[in-house]
Amino acid sequence: MNDMLLLSATELGQKIKPGEISPVEAVDACLARIEATEPNLNAYVRVLADEARAAANQAEQEIAAGQWKDPLHGVPVALKDLYDLAGVPTTASSRVRESWTPDADSAAAERLKAAGAIVLGKTHTHEFACGIVTPTTRNPWDTERTPGGSSGGSGAKVVSAGAFMAMGSDTGGSIRIPAGLCGTVGLKPTFGRVSRAGITSLSWGLYHAGPLTRTVEDAATCVQVLAGYDPRDPGSVDEPVPDYSAGLRDGIKGLRVGVPSNYFFDQLDEEVEAAVRKAYEQLESLGAELVDVALPMPEQLGAVEFAILLPEASDYHCQMLRDGAHLYNDDVRVMVEAGEFVPATTYTRAQRVRNLLQQEFRKLYGTVDVIVAPTVAASAVTAGTESITWPDGSEEPLISAYTRFAVPGNVTGLPCLSVPCGFSSEGLPIGFQAIGRPLDEATFLRLGAAY
């Protein structure tokens, strides 16, 4: 493998700016790596080799002419196949949409391209983002195992050096789950911080757009480009965007880190728990103050998530189901059909409880600055596994085991950052997530960078 591919996106950008590395060289290295790894991983829906080379040539000329734009100028990136790219099909990894081609870029693609980033292609998602395993794709650490989902293609490609960073989306953990299982950094910003315009929706009230990256610094660099108000997204927040890199290396002395006393440690793999608790010790050694916190209304979290997600997904898919239900994969079809049986009273009640949860969670931040917890309850399972058996003999459906720790961030809309923190005895990645105050991504980016 070309040593260039071991650089982070930020490091690559720092070498591209003075001309030490050419964007053309970076794109060619990625394309060669994609060709070598795709037979085993199947992470890309579509590779845009010609378009990427043309963009790389343009970036090289711009930088040589003194028209450098941004730290991502000339850096190859990938988009989850929910993100519109003008003239390129957005399939959502589904036969339902295999021929649908947008005529405009999504807001995220637009911002990345304006910053000079080069789009290599579209990565696989669990069909319409309705799942947590990305069936088409395998985990780079063990190709018998799932990369997680729904942004599994993006996680697999960042880890296997088929892109320097990749975009994902998160409705019930779909950025953080593959980040945790593949060993990347995954950033789910505050709801409304990054525009979702031009992204295929799973549940408009819950989903977030964000990056999967190799380092926390890369995540800060990327969200700096993506963040900001967009009137095309009705959920977009019109608030100033800070400089996320400004305090990244300031350390965490005195930072109050919440350690959950319930919910996150109620049922999980012993090796995951050990790795996260070791991370607490490391954070404390770096100057953080550990504070026990109890999550409010834990029994409501899963119920609220799915009482909102299912009917919103069904609403989005209503006409497509009637026109071509046979084109859906069975698991996704059943899921989006099920939402039609959720009464409006249940949906509105879930929204009211969600408001209460948001209020209660925000009260926690009177005593802590950030909450740190496991990202996923177990490491990557063998592809096709449908449930997990815990040490006490109980069995849990995989979708519950993988989404359970992600749901608080989606229901509340709070920003979350998943960071690798170790490996299982089988050599599989483990991660922790930092959950921050609304619009306070800067604090947990500082924590992640210090760790």
Short mmCIF file of C-alpha atoms in Angstrom, two decimals:
data_model
loop_
_atom_site.label_atom_id
_atom_site.label_comp_id
_atom_site.label_asym_id
_atom_site.label_seq_id
_atom_site.Cartn_x
_atom_site.Cartn_y
_atom_site.Cartn_z
CA MET A 1 0.00 0.00 0.00
CA ASN A 2 1.24 3.48 -0.88
CA ASP A 3 2.55 5.17 2.31
CA MET A 4 0.62 8.31 1.34
CA LEU A 5 -2.58 6.44 2.19
CA LEU A 6 -1.50 6.19 5.83
CA LEU A 7 -1.82 9.95 6.24
CA SER A 8 -4.87 11.54 7.79
CA ALA A 9 -6.94 13.85 5.60
CA THR A 10 -5.51 16.87 7.45
CA GLU A 11 -1.94 15.65 7.05
CA LEU A 12 -2.53 15.02 3.35
CA GLY A 13 -3.94 18.53 2.93
CA GLN A 14 -0.86 19.97 4.64
CA LYS A 15 1.35 18.24 2.08
CA ILE A 16 -0.83 19.14 -0.89
CA LYS A 17 -0.82 22.88 -0.15
CA PRO A 18 2.96 23.39 -0.63
CA GLY A 19 3.09 20.91 -3.51
CA GLU A 20 4.81 18.03 -1.68
CA ILE A 21 2.00 15.73 -2.85
CA SER A 22 -0.16 16.27 -5.90
CA PRO A 23 -3.97 15.82 -5.71
CA VAL A 24 -3.55 13.64 -8.82
CA GLU A 25 -1.15 11.37 -6.92
CA ALA A 26 -3.58 11.17 -3.99
CA VAL A 27 -6.52 10.26 -6.22
CA ASP A 28 -4.51 7.66 -8.15
CA ALA A 29 -3.32 6.09 -4.90
CA CYS A 30 -6.89 5.84 -3.62
CA LEU A 31 -8.15 4.39 -6.90
CA ALA A 32 -5.44 1.73 -6.86
CA ARG A 33 -6.32 0.89 -3.27
CA ILE A 34 -10.02 0.69 -4.13
CA GLU A 35 -9.27 -1.71 -6.98
CA ALA A 36 -7.23 -3.90 -4.63
CA THR A 37 -9.75 -4.01 -1.76
CA GLU A 38 -13.19 -3.85 -3.36
CA PRO A 39 -13.39 -7.55 -4.30
CA ASN A 40 -13.29 -8.37 -0.58
CA LEU A 41 -15.13 -5.36 0.88
CA ASN A 42 -17.72 -4.25 -1.72
CA ALA A 43 -18.00 -0.86 -0.05
CA TYR A 44 -18.50 1.30 -3.14
CA VAL A 45 -21.74 1.48 -5.10
CA ARG A 46 -20.01 3.54 -7.76
CA VAL A 47 -16.44 4.78 -8.26
CA LEU A 48 -16.15 8.04 -10.19
CA ALA A 49 -12.59 7.58 -11.41
CA ASP A 50 -12.69 9.87 -14.45
CA GLU A 51 -14.50 12.65 -12.61
CA ALA A 52 -12.11 12.39 -9.64
CA ARG A 53 -9.03 12.58 -11.87
CA ALA A 54 -10.45 15.64 -13.67
CA ALA A 55 -11.17 17.34 -10.33
CA ALA A 56 -7.67 16.46 -9.11
CA ASN A 57 -6.10 18.06 -12.16
CA GLN A 58 -8.16 21.19 -11.58
CA ALA A 59 -7.20 21.29 -7.88
CA GLU A 60 -3.53 20.92 -8.79
CA GLN A 61 -3.74 23.85 -11.19
CA GLU A 62 -5.63 26.02 -8.69
CA ILE A 63 -3.13 25.41 -5.90
CA ALA A 64 -0.17 26.00 -8.22
CA ALA A 65 -1.75 29.32 -9.19
CA GLY A 66 -2.03 30.38 -5.54
CA GLN A 67 -5.77 29.71 -5.33
CA TRP A 68 -5.65 27.35 -2.35
CA LYS A 69 -9.12 27.20 -0.74
CA ASP A 70 -9.21 25.07 2.40
CA PRO A 71 -7.40 22.28 4.30
CA LEU A 72 -9.47 19.77 2.27
CA HIS A 73 -8.42 21.20 -1.09
CA GLY A 74 -7.30 18.26 -3.22
CA VAL A 75 -8.23 15.64 -0.58
CA PRO A 76 -10.16 12.57 -1.89
CA VAL A 77 -13.42 11.86 -0.04
CA ALA A 78 -16.43 9.57 -0.48
CA LEU A 79 -20.18 10.10 -0.09
CA LYS A 80 -22.70 7.65 1.31
CA ASP A 81 -25.13 6.81 -1.47
CA LEU A 82 -27.87 8.90 0.13
CA TYR A 83 -26.10 12.16 -0.81
CA ASP A 84 -27.13 13.68 -4.12
CA LEU A 85 -24.40 14.40 -6.63
CA ALA A 86 -25.53 16.09 -9.82
CA GLY A 87 -25.64 13.68 -12.75
CA VAL A 88 -24.84 10.62 -10.60
CA PRO A 89 -27.58 8.16 -9.51
CA THR A 90 -28.52 8.24 -5.82
CA THR A 91 -29.60 4.63 -5.37
CA ALA A 92 -29.65 4.39 -1.56
CA SER A 93 -28.28 0.87 -2.28
CA SER A 94 -31.77 -0.11 -3.45
CA ARG A 95 -33.29 -1.46 -6.66
CA VAL A 96 -36.17 0.93 -6.00
CA ARG A 97 -33.98 3.92 -6.85
CA GLU A 98 -31.33 2.40 -9.12
CA SER A 99 -32.10 4.74 -12.03
CA TRP A 100 -32.93 7.95 -10.16
CA THR A 101 -30.43 10.71 -10.98
CA PRO A 102 -30.51 14.17 -9.32
CA ASP A 103 -29.71 17.33 -11.23
CA ALA A 104 -28.16 19.16 -8.26
CA ASP A 105 -25.65 18.43 -5.49
CA SER A 106 -26.68 17.87 -1.90
CA ALA A 107 -25.73 20.72 0.42
CA ALA A 108 -22.88 18.65 1.90
CA ALA A 109 -21.46 17.73 -1.50
CA GLU A 110 -21.77 21.35 -2.56
CA ARG A 111 -19.79 22.56 0.48
CA LEU A 112 -17.13 19.87 0.20
CA LYS A 113 -16.58 20.59 -3.49
CA ALA A 114 -16.49 24.34 -2.82
CA ALA A 115 -13.70 23.64 -0.30
CA GLY A 116 -11.81 21.77 -3.02
CA ALA A 117 -12.40 18.21 -1.80
CA ILE A 118 -12.49 15.55 -4.54
CA VAL A 119 -15.37 13.07 -4.59
CA LEU A 120 -14.13 9.55 -5.39
CA GLY A 121 -17.54 7.91 -5.46
CA LYS A 122 -20.62 6.70 -3.59
CA THR A 123 -20.45 4.14 -0.75
CA HIS A 124 -22.97 1.46 0.15
CA THR A 125 -25.62 1.94 2.81
CA HIS A 126 -28.03 -0.53 4.32
CA GLU A 127 -30.93 -0.10 1.88
CA PHE A 128 -32.43 3.38 2.41
CA ALA A 129 -30.42 3.51 5.67
CA CYS A 130 -33.03 1.17 7.20
CA GLY A 131 -30.66 -1.12 9.08
CA ILE A 132 -27.47 -1.58 11.02
CA VAL A 133 -25.32 -4.10 9.08
CA THR A 134 -24.92 -2.94 5.41
CA PRO A 135 -25.40 -6.45 3.94
CA THR A 136 -23.40 -5.78 0.76
CA THR A 137 -20.23 -4.74 2.60
CA ARG A 138 -17.71 -6.44 4.87
CA ASN A 139 -15.52 -5.27 7.75
CA PRO A 140 -11.86 -4.57 6.82
CA TRP A 141 -10.64 -6.12 10.08
CA ASP A 142 -12.37 -9.44 9.29
CA THR A 143 -14.22 -9.87 6.01
CA GLU A 144 -16.49 -12.50 7.56
CA ARG A 145 -17.99 -9.76 9.73
CA THR A 146 -20.29 -6.78 9.31
CA PRO A 147 -18.92 -3.23 9.15
CA GLY A 148 -22.11 -2.04 10.85
CA GLY A 149 -24.57 0.35 9.29
CA SER A 150 -26.17 1.98 7.81
CA SER A 151 -23.01 3.90 6.80
CA GLY A 152 -21.03 0.66 6.55
CA GLY A 153 -19.53 1.42 3.16
CA SER A 154 -18.17 4.73 4.41
CA GLY A 155 -16.64 3.15 7.52
CA ALA A 156 -15.06 0.31 5.55
CA LYS A 157 -13.50 2.64 2.98
CA VAL A 158 -12.01 5.07 5.49
CA VAL A 159 -10.37 2.17 7.35
CA SER A 160 -9.16 0.37 4.21
CA ALA A 161 -7.70 3.60 2.71
CA GLY A 162 -10.16 3.80 -0.15
CA ALA A 163 -10.90 7.42 0.85
CA PHE A 164 -9.37 9.84 3.34
CA MET A 165 -12.80 10.56 4.85
CA ALA A 166 -16.39 9.71 3.99
CA MET A 167 -19.83 11.11 4.68
CA GLY A 168 -22.47 9.17 6.58
CA SER A 169 -25.89 9.77 8.10
CA ASP A 170 -27.20 8.94 11.57
CA THR A 171 -30.86 8.29 12.47
CA GLY A 172 -30.33 5.54 15.04
CA GLY A 173 -26.55 5.32 15.19
CA SER A 174 -25.72 4.94 11.50
CA ILE A 175 -22.52 7.00 11.72
CA ARG A 176 -21.43 5.84 15.16
CA ILE A 177 -22.16 2.12 14.77
CA PRO A 178 -19.82 1.64 11.77
CA ALA A 179 -17.33 4.01 13.40
CA GLY A 180 -17.31 1.79 16.48
CA LEU A 181 -17.20 -1.50 14.58
CA CYS A 182 -14.63 -0.40 11.97
CA GLY A 183 -12.39 1.67 14.23
CA THR A 184 -12.89 5.14 12.78
CA VAL A 185 -13.85 8.47 14.28
CA GLY A 186 -17.54 9.22 13.65
CA LEU A 187 -19.15 12.61 14.22
CA LYS A 188 -22.91 13.11 14.54
CA PRO A 189 -23.35 16.89 14.88
CA THR A 190 -26.15 18.60 16.79
CA PHE A 191 -29.49 18.25 15.02
CA GLY A 192 -29.63 21.13 12.54
CA ARG A 193 -25.92 21.99 12.65
CA VAL A 194 -25.21 20.41 9.22
CA SER A 195 -27.68 20.73 6.35
CA ARG A 196 -29.45 17.58 5.19
CA ALA A 197 -30.72 19.16 1.96
CA GLY A 198 -30.32 16.72 -0.90
CA ILE A 199 -29.89 13.65 1.32
CA THR A 200 -32.34 10.75 1.11
CA SER A 201 -34.27 10.75 4.37
CA LEU A 202 -35.03 7.85 6.67
CA SER A 203 -36.75 9.88 9.38
CA TRP A 204 -36.67 13.64 8.87
CA GLY A 205 -37.06 14.37 12.59
CA LEU A 206 -34.17 12.17 13.71
CA TYR A 207 -31.47 11.95 11.06
CA HIS A 208 -28.19 13.85 11.02
CA ALA A 209 -25.42 14.23 8.43
CA GLY A 210 -21.78 13.88 9.43
CA PRO A 211 -18.36 12.43 8.59
CA LEU A 212 -16.42 9.26 9.33
CA THR A 213 -12.72 10.05 9.56
CA ARG A 214 -9.36 8.66 10.64
CA THR A 215 -8.67 11.26 13.32
CA VAL A 216 -10.55 13.70 15.51
CA GLU A 217 -8.65 16.52 13.81
CA ASP A 218 -10.06 15.33 10.47
CA ALA A 219 -13.57 15.37 11.93
CA ALA A 220 -13.05 18.96 13.09
CA THR A 221 -11.71 19.96 9.68
CA CYS A 222 -14.67 18.37 7.90
CA VAL A 223 -17.43 19.72 10.14
CA GLN A 224 -15.91 23.19 9.77
CA VAL A 225 -16.71 22.94 6.06
CA LEU A 226 -20.15 21.39 6.54
CA ALA A 227 -21.62 23.41 9.42
CA GLY A 228 -23.84 26.41 8.90
CA TYR A 229 -27.40 27.51 8.31
CA ASP A 230 -29.20 26.36 5.17
CA PRO A 231 -32.79 27.51 4.47
CA ARG A 232 -33.29 24.44 2.25
CA ASP A 233 -33.29 22.27 5.38
CA PRO A 234 -36.28 23.10 7.62
CA GLY A 235 -34.40 21.69 10.62
CA SER A 236 -31.31 23.84 10.03
CA VAL A 237 -30.16 25.95 12.98
CA ASP A 238 -29.19 29.57 12.35
CA GLU A 239 -26.36 29.90 14.88
CA PRO A 240 -22.73 31.05 14.51
CA VAL A 241 -20.21 28.34 13.66
CA PRO A 242 -17.10 28.41 15.89
CA ASP A 243 -13.56 27.61 14.80
CA TYR A 244 -13.47 23.91 15.72
CA SER A 245 -9.70 23.65 15.38
CA ALA A 246 -8.89 26.67 17.57
CA GLY A 247 -8.88 24.88 20.94
CA LEU A 248 -8.37 21.34 19.70
CA ARG A 249 -5.01 20.94 21.47
CA ASP A 250 -5.88 22.79 24.67
CA GLY A 251 -6.22 19.62 26.72
CA ILE A 252 -9.00 18.60 29.10
CA LYS A 253 -7.76 19.60 32.53
CA GLY A 254 -10.81 20.36 34.67
CA LEU A 255 -13.30 19.05 32.09
CA ARG A 256 -16.24 17.37 33.83
CA VAL A 257 -16.82 13.99 32.19
CA GLY A 258 -20.11 12.26 32.96
CA VAL A 259 -19.88 8.52 33.63
CA PRO A 260 -23.35 6.93 33.28
CA SER A 261 -24.45 4.88 36.28
CA ASN A 262 -27.35 3.33 34.35
CA TYR A 263 -28.44 2.33 30.85
CA PHE A 264 -25.06 2.26 29.06
CA PHE A 265 -23.62 -0.44 31.31
CA ASP A 266 -26.78 -2.45 31.93
CA GLN A 267 -26.10 -5.08 29.23
CA LEU A 268 -22.95 -5.15 27.09
CA ASP A 269 -19.94 -7.24 26.15
CA GLU A 270 -17.40 -7.52 28.96
CA GLU A 271 -14.50 -6.54 26.69
CA VAL A 272 -16.34 -3.43 25.52
CA GLU A 273 -16.98 -2.40 29.11
CA ALA A 274 -13.35 -3.00 30.08
CA ALA A 275 -12.05 -0.91 27.16
CA VAL A 276 -14.37 2.01 27.93
CA ARG A 277 -13.59 1.95 31.64
CA LYS A 278 -9.89 1.99 30.79
CA ALA A 279 -10.59 5.05 28.62
CA TYR A 280 -12.13 6.75 31.68
CA GLU A 281 -8.87 6.16 33.54
CA GLN A 282 -6.92 7.68 30.67
CA LEU A 283 -9.20 10.72 30.53
CA GLU A 284 -8.81 11.18 34.28
CA SER A 285 -5.01 10.95 33.94
CA LEU A 286 -5.24 13.75 31.35
CA GLY A 287 -6.92 16.00 33.91
CA ALA A 288 -10.61 15.31 33.45
CA GLU A 289 -12.92 15.10 36.45
CA LEU A 290 -15.13 12.00 36.38
CA VAL A 291 -18.71 12.58 37.59
CA ASP A 292 -21.36 9.88 38.00
CA VAL A 293 -24.60 10.70 36.16
CA ALA A 294 -27.92 8.87 35.86
CA LEU A 295 -29.62 9.04 32.47
CA PRO A 296 -33.20 10.28 32.77
CA MET A 297 -36.20 8.19 31.65
CA PRO A 298 -34.07 5.37 30.16
CA GLU A 299 -37.07 3.10 29.63
CA GLN A 300 -38.56 5.64 27.21
CA LEU A 301 -35.59 6.05 24.88
CA GLY A 302 -36.08 3.11 22.52
CA ALA A 303 -39.85 3.47 22.45
CA VAL A 304 -39.65 7.15 21.50
CA GLU A 305 -37.01 6.52 18.82
CA PHE A 306 -39.01 3.89 16.96
CA ALA A 307 -42.42 5.52 17.50
CA ILE A 308 -41.03 8.51 15.58
CA LEU A 309 -38.76 6.74 13.10
CA LEU A 310 -41.20 4.12 11.79
CA PRO A 311 -44.13 6.35 10.77
CA GLU A 312 -41.81 8.99 9.32
CA ALA A 313 -40.05 6.34 7.25
CA SER A 314 -43.40 4.93 6.11
CA ASP A 315 -44.55 8.39 5.09
CA TYR A 316 -41.44 8.86 2.95
CA HIS A 317 -41.80 5.43 1.32
CA CYS A 318 -45.58 5.38 0.99
CA GLN A 319 -45.80 5.83 -2.78
CA MET A 320 -42.68 3.83 -3.56
CA LEU A 321 -44.09 0.89 -1.59
CA ARG A 322 -47.28 0.96 -3.59
CA ASP A 323 -45.43 1.20 -6.89
CA GLY A 324 -42.72 -1.37 -6.23
CA ALA A 325 -42.83 -3.18 -2.89
CA HIS A 326 -41.29 -6.25 -4.57
CA LEU A 327 -38.10 -4.27 -5.24
CA TYR A 328 -37.31 -3.78 -1.54
CA ASN A 329 -35.23 -6.19 0.50
CA ASP A 330 -37.55 -8.06 2.87
CA ASP A 331 -36.14 -6.61 6.11
CA VAL A 332 -36.49 -3.03 4.87
CA ARG A 333 -39.91 -3.55 3.32
CA VAL A 334 -41.27 -4.96 6.58
CA MET A 335 -39.77 -2.08 8.53
CA VAL A 336 -41.22 0.69 6.39
CA GLU A 337 -44.59 -1.07 6.15
CA ALA A 338 -44.73 -1.45 9.93
CA GLY A 339 -44.77 2.32 10.38
CA GLU A 340 -48.18 2.50 8.74
CA PHE A 341 -49.58 0.70 11.80
CA VAL A 342 -48.28 3.23 14.32
CA PRO A 343 -51.29 5.38 15.34
CA ALA A 344 -51.02 9.16 15.10
CA THR A 345 -51.71 9.34 18.82
CA THR A 346 -48.63 7.20 19.52
CA TYR A 347 -46.51 9.38 17.24
CA THR A 348 -47.64 12.64 18.86
CA ARG A 349 -47.20 11.18 22.33
CA ALA A 350 -43.65 10.13 21.40
CA GLN A 351 -42.93 13.69 20.30
CA ARG A 352 -44.12 15.03 23.65
CA VAL A 353 -42.01 12.52 25.56
CA ARG A 354 -39.08 13.41 23.32
CA ASN A 355 -39.40 17.04 24.42
CA LEU A 356 -39.32 15.93 28.04
CA LEU A 357 -36.24 13.80 27.40
CA GLN A 358 -34.47 16.73 25.76
CA GLN A 359 -35.22 18.94 28.75
CA GLU A 360 -34.05 16.30 31.24
CA PHE A 361 -30.84 15.55 29.36
CA ARG A 362 -29.99 19.23 29.19
CA LYS A 363 -30.28 19.43 32.97
CA LEU A 364 -27.41 16.93 33.21
CA TYR A 365 -25.11 19.46 31.65
CA GLY A 366 -25.40 21.61 34.74
CA THR A 367 -23.09 19.11 36.45
CA VAL A 368 -20.98 17.80 33.53
CA ASP A 369 -19.49 19.16 30.31
CA VAL A 370 -19.71 15.96 28.30
CA ILE A 371 -20.96 12.38 28.82
CA VAL A 372 -18.73 9.47 27.78
CA ALA A 373 -20.19 6.00 27.18
CA PRO A 374 -19.72 2.92 24.99
CA THR A 375 -20.55 3.47 21.30
CA VAL A 376 -21.87 -0.04 20.64
CA ALA A 377 -22.64 -2.82 23.12
CA ALA A 378 -20.63 -5.45 21.24
CA SER A 379 -17.96 -5.61 18.56
CA ALA A 380 -18.59 -6.67 14.95
CA VAL A 381 -20.56 -9.90 14.55
CA THR A 382 -20.31 -12.43 11.73
CA ALA A 383 -22.36 -11.37 8.72
CA GLY A 384 -25.87 -12.81 8.87
CA THR A 385 -26.03 -12.86 12.68
CA GLU A 386 -29.48 -11.75 13.84
CA SER A 387 -29.09 -11.69 17.62
CA ILE A 388 -26.54 -11.55 20.43
CA THR A 389 -26.49 -13.86 23.46
CA TRP A 390 -25.23 -12.09 26.57
CA PRO A 391 -23.23 -13.70 29.44
CA ASP A 392 -26.41 -14.07 31.53
CA GLY A 393 -27.95 -16.22 28.78
CA SER A 394 -30.42 -13.62 27.56
CA GLU A 395 -30.76 -13.05 23.82
CA GLU A 396 -31.21 -9.65 22.18
CA PRO A 397 -32.01 -8.84 18.52
CA LEU A 398 -28.95 -7.39 16.82
CA ILE A 399 -30.78 -4.21 15.80
CA SER A 400 -31.51 -3.50 19.46
CA ALA A 401 -28.02 -4.41 20.66
CA TYR A 402 -26.39 -2.13 18.08
CA THR A 403 -28.76 0.85 18.30
CA ARG A 404 -29.45 0.90 22.03
CA PHE A 405 -26.49 3.12 22.96
CA ALA A 406 -26.91 5.36 19.91
CA VAL A 407 -30.59 6.20 20.46
CA PRO A 408 -30.09 8.83 23.22
CA GLY A 409 -28.14 11.02 20.79
CA ASN A 410 -30.81 10.79 18.10
CA VAL A 411 -33.85 11.30 20.33
CA THR A 412 -32.29 14.33 22.01
CA GLY A 413 -30.50 15.67 18.93
CA LEU A 414 -27.35 16.13 21.03
CA PRO A 415 -23.98 15.99 19.24
CA CYS A 416 -21.95 12.78 19.56
CA LEU A 417 -18.40 11.76 18.69
CA SER A 418 -17.29 8.12 18.48
CA VAL A 419 -13.58 7.51 19.06
CA PRO A 420 -11.68 4.19 18.88
CA CYS A 421 -10.51 3.05 22.32
CA GLY A 422 -9.20 -0.48 21.92
CA PHE A 423 -9.68 -3.95 20.48
CA SER A 424 -11.42 -7.13 21.52
CA SER A 425 -9.51 -10.39 22.07
CA GLU A 426 -10.45 -11.24 18.47
CA GLY A 427 -8.74 -8.09 17.17
CA LEU A 428 -11.96 -6.17 16.50
CA PRO A 429 -12.28 -2.43 17.19
CA ILE A 430 -14.09 -0.98 20.22
CA GLY A 431 -15.11 2.66 20.60
CA PHE A 432 -16.49 5.13 23.09
CA GLN A 433 -18.80 8.02 22.32
CA ALA A 434 -18.74 11.49 23.80
CA ILE A 435 -22.16 13.17 24.00
CA GLY A 436 -22.08 16.94 24.26
CA ARG A 437 -24.28 19.95 24.87
CA PRO A 438 -26.33 21.30 21.95
CA LEU A 439 -24.06 23.01 19.41
CA ASP A 440 -21.00 22.33 21.59
CA GLU A 441 -19.10 20.01 19.26
CA ALA A 442 -15.93 21.92 20.10
CA THR A 443 -15.78 20.50 23.65
CA PHE A 444 -15.97 16.84 22.74
CA LEU A 445 -13.62 17.36 19.80
CA ARG A 446 -11.11 18.69 22.33
CA LEU A 447 -11.71 15.63 24.52
CA GLY A 448 -11.34 13.26 21.58
CA ALA A 449 -8.14 14.96 20.41
CA ALA A 450 -6.64 14.77 23.91
CA TYR A 451 -7.51 11.09 24.21
#
